[in-house]
Each structure stands twice: as C-alpha cells, then as structure tokens.
JSON list of C-alpha atoms in Angstrom, two decimals:
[
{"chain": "A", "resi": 1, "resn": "UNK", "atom": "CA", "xyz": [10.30, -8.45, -10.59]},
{"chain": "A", "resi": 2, "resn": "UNK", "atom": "CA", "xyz": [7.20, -9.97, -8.40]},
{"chain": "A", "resi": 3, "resn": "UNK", "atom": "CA", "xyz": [5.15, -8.16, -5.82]},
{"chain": "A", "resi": 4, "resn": "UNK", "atom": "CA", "xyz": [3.25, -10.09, -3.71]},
{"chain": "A", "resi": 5, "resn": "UNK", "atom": "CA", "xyz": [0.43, -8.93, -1.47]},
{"chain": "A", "resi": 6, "resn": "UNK", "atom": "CA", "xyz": [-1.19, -10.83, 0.86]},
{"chain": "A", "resi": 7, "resn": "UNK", "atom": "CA", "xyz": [-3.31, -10.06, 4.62]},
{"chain": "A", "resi": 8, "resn": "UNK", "atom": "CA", "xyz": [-6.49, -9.22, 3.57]},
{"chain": "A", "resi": 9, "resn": "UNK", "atom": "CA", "xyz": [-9.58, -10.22, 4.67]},
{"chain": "A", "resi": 10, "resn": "UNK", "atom": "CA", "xyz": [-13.33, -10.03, 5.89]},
{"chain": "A", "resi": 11, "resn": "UNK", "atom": "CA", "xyz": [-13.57, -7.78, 9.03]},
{"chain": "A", "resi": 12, "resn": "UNK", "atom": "CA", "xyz": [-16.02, -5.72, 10.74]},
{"chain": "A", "resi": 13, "resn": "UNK", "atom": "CA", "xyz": [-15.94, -1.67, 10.96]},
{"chain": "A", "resi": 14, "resn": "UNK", "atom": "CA", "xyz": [-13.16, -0.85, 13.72]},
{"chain": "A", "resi": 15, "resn": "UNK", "atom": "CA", "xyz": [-10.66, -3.64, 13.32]},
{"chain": "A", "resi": 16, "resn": "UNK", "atom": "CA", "xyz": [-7.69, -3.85, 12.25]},
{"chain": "A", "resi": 17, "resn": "UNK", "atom": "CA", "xyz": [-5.65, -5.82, 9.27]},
{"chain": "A", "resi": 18, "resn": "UNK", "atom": "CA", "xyz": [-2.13, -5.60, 8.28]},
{"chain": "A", "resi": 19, "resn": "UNK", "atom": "CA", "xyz": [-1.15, -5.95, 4.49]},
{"chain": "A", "resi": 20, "resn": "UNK", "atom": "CA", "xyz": [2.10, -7.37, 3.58]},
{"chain": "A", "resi": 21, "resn": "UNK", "atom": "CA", "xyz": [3.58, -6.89, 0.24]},
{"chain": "A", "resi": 22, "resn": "UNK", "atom": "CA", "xyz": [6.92, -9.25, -0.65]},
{"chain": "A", "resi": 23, "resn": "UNK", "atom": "CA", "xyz": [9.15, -8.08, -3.16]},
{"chain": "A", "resi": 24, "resn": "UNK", "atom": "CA", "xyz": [11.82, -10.14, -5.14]},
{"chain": "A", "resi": 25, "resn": "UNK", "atom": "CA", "xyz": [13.80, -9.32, -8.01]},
{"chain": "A", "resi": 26, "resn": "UNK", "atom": "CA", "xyz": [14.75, -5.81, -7.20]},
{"chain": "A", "resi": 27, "resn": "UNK", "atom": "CA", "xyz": [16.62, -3.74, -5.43]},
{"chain": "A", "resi": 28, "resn": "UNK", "atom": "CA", "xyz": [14.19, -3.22, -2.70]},
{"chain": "A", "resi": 29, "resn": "UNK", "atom": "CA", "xyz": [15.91, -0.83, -0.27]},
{"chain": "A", "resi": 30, "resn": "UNK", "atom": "CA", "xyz": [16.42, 1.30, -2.78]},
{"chain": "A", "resi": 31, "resn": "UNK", "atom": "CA", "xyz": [12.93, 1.50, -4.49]},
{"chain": "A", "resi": 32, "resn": "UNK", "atom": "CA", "xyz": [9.92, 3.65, -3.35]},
{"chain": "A", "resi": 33, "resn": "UNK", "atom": "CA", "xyz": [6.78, 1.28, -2.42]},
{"chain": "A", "resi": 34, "resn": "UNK", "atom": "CA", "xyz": [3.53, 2.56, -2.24]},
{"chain": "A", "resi": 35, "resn": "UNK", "atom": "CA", "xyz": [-0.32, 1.05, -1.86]},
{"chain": "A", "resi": 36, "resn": "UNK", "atom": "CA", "xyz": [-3.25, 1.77, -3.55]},
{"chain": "A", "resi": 37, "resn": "UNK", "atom": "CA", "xyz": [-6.61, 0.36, -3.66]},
{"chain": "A", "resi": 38, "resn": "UNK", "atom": "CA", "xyz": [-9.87, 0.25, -6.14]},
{"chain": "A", "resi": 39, "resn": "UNK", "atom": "CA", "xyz": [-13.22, -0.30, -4.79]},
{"chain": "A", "resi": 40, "resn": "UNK", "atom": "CA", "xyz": [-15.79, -1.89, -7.10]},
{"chain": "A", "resi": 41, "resn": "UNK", "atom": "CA", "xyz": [-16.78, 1.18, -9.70]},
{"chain": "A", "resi": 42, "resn": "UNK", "atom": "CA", "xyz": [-14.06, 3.61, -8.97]},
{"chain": "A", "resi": 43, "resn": "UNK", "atom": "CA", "xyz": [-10.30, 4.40, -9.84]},
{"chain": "A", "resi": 44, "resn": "UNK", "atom": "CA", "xyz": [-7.17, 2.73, -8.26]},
{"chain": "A", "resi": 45, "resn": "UNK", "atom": "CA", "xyz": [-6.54, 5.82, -5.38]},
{"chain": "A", "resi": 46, "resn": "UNK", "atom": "CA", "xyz": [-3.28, 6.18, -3.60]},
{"chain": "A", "resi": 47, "resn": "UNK", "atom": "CA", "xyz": [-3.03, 4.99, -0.01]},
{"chain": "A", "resi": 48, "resn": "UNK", "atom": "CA", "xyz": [0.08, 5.51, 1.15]},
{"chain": "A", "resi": 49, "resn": "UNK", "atom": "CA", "xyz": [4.25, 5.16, 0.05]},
{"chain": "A", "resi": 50, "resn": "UNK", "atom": "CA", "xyz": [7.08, 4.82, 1.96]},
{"chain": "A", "resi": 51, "resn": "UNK", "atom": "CA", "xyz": [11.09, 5.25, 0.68]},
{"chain": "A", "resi": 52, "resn": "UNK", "atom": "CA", "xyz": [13.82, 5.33, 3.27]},
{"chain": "A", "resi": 53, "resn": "UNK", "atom": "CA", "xyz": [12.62, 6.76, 6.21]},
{"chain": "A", "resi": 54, "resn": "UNK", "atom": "CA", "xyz": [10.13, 9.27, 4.45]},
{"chain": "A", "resi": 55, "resn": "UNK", "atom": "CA", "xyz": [6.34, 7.92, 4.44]},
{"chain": "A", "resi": 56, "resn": "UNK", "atom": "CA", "xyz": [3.39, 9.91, 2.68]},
{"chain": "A", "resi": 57, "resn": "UNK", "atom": "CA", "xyz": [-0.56, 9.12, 3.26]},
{"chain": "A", "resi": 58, "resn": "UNK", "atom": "CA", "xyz": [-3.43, 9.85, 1.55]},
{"chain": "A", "resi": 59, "resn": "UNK", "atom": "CA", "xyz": [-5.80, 12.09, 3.74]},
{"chain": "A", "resi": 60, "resn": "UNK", "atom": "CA", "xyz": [-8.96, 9.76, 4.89]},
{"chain": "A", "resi": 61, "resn": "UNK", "atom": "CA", "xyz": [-6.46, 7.12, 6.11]},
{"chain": "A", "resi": 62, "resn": "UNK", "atom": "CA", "xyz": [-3.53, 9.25, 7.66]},
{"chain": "A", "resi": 63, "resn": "UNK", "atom": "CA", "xyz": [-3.68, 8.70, 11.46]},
{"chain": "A", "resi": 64, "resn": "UNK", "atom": "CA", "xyz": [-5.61, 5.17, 10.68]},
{"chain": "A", "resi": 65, "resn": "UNK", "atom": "CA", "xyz": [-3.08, 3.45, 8.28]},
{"chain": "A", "resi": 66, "resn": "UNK", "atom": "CA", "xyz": [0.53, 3.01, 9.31]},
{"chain": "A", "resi": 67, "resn": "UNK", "atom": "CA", "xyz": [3.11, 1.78, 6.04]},
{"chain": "A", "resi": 68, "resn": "UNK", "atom": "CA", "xyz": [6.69, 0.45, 7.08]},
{"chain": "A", "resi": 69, "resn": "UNK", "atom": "CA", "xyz": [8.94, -2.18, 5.50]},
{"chain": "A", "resi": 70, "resn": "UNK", "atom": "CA", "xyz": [11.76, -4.50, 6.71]},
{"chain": "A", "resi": 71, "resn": "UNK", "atom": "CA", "xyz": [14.53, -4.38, 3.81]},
{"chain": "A", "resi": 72, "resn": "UNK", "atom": "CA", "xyz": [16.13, -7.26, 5.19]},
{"chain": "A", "resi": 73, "resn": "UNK", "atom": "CA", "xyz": [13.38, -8.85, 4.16]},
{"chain": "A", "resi": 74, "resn": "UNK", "atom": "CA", "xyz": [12.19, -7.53, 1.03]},
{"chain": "A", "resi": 75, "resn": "UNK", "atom": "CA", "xyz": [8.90, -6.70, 2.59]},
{"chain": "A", "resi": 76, "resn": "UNK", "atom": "CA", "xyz": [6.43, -3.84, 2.98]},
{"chain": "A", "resi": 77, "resn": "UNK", "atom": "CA", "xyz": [3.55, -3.67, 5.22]},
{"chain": "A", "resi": 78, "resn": "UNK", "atom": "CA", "xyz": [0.34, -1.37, 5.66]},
{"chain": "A", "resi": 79, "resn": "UNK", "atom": "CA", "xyz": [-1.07, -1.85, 9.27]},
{"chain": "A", "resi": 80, "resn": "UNK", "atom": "CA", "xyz": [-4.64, -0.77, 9.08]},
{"chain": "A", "resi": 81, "resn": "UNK", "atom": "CA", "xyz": [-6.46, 0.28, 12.04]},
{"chain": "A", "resi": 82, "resn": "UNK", "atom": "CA", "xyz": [-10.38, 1.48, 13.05]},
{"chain": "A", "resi": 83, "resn": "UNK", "atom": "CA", "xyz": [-11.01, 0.32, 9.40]},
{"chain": "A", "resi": 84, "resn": "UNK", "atom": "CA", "xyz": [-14.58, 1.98, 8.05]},
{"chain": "A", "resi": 85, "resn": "UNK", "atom": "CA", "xyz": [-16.57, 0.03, 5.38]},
{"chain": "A", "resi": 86, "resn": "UNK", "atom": "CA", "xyz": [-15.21, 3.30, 2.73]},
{"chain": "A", "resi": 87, "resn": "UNK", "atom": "CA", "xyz": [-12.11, 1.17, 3.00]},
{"chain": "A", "resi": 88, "resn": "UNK", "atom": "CA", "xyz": [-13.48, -1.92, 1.23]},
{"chain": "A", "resi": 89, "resn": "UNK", "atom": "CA", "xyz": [-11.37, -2.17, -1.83]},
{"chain": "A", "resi": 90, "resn": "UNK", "atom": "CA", "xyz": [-8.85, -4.29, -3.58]},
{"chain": "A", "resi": 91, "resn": "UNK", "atom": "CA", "xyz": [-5.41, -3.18, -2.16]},
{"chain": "A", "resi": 92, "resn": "UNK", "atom": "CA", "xyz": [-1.98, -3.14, -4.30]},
{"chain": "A", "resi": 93, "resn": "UNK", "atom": "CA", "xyz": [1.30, -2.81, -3.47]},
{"chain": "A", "resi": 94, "resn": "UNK", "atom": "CA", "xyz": [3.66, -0.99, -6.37]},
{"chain": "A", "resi": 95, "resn": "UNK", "atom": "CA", "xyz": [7.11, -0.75, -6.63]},
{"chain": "A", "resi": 96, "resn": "UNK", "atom": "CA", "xyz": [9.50, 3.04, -8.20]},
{"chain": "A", "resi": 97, "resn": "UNK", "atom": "CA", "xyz": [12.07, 4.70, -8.27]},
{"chain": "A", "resi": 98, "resn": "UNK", "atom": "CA", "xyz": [10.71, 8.07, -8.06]},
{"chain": "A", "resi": 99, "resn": "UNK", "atom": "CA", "xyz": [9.98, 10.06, -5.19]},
{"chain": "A", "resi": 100, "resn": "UNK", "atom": "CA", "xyz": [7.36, 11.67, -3.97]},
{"chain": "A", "resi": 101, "resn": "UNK", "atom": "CA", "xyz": [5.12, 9.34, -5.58]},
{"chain": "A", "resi": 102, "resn": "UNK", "atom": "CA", "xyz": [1.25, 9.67, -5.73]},
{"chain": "A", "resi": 103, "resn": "UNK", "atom": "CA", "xyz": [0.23, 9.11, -9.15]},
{"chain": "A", "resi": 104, "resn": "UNK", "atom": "CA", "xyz": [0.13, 5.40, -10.76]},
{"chain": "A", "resi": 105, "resn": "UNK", "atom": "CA", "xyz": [3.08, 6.42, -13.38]},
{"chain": "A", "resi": 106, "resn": "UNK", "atom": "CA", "xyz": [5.39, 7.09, -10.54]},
{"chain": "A", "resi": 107, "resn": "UNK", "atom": "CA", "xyz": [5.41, 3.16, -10.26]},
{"chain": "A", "resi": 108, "resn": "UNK", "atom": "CA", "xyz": [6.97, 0.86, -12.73]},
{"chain": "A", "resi": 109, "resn": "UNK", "atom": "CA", "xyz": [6.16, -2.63, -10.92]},
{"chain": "A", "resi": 110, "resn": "UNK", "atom": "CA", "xyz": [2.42, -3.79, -9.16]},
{"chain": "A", "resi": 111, "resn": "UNK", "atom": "CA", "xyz": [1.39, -6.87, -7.33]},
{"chain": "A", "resi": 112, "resn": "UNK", "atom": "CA", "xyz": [-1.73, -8.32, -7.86]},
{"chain": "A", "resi": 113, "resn": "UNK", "atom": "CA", "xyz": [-4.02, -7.08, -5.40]},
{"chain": "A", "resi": 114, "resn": "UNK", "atom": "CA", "xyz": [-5.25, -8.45, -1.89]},
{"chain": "A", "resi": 115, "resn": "UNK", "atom": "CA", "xyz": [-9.18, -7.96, -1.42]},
{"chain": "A", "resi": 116, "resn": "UNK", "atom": "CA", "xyz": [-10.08, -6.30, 1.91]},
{"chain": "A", "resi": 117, "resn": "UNK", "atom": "CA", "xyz": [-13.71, -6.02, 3.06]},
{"chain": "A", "resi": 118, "resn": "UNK", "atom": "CA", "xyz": [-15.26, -3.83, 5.75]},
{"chain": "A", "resi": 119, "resn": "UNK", "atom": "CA", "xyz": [-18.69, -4.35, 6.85]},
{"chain": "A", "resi": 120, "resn": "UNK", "atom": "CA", "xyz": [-20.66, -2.11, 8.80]}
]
C-alpha cells in the first residue's frame, strides 16, 4: 500500500491550497481516509476524514477545509481555504478501515507528509 501526498506549498494568510493524496494498493472506495498534520514541536492532530459520503472535521478548520475524494481515481483531496499561519504544518494523508476515525490507531496506512506554510 502507498499514499502519496502532494499540493503543498508557501502561501500567504487567506489563500487557498488543495492537498491531494493518491492511493494504490488498496481497496480505496472502501477504506476511510483521513488528514492530519504536525507543526514543528507539537503532536500529529486530526484534520479531517472522509468514508463514503460521511466527512468529519476537526473544529478550527471546519467551514475553512473541505475533504472529498474521486474513487475512480484512487484519490483524496483537502481543499484549504482563508488558510491562517496556525495552519503551518506538515500534512498527512492516512488510510482505515474503521469508522469514525479521529485518533492515529484508527489508521493502518500513512503517506509521507506534504509541508504547507502560512505566513502572516
């Protein structure tokens, strides 16, 4: 199983990225996929997860942060919008089974992390 993340960036406070996160060697449709992120100092948080049609967000980004995927293509996605410099972290995507899924055990696969940096 691979995850791949990839879309981050440099931006300033107020703009907007969009994560991707390419699975292979899975059933994808099937799994849960979530994103978390670790600033520099601090614990990997959850973001946000996404199985079927359900989606779940943590607080400070809900209204900001939109997840979706495209199962025909094996992909997940975070569009991030109005992005605040508190959002500077490393972001990774994580694949499970379970659902509702918050915690890092509720994932058994992670991709390697895509840096995203806000400045002020």
């Amino acid at each position: 199983v691979q995850l791949q993340a990839s879309g981050g960036g440099l931006v300033q406070a107020g703009d907007s990225l969009r994560l991707s996160c390419a699975a292979s060697g899975l059933s994808f449709s099937r799994y849960a996929m979530g994103w978390f992120r670790q600033a520099p100092g601090k614990e990997r948080e959850f973001v946000a997860a996404i199985k079927w049609s359900a989606t779940d967000y943590q607080a400070s980004v809900k209204g900001r942060f939109t997840i979706s995927r495209d199962n025909a293509k094996n992909t997940m996605y975070l569009q991030m919008n109005s992005l605040k410099p508190e959002d500077t972290a490393v972001y990774y995507c994580a694949g499970g089974i379970r659902w509702y899924a918050r915690r890092l055990s509720d994932y058994d696969y992670w991709g390697q992390g895509t840096q995203v940096t806000v400045s002020s």
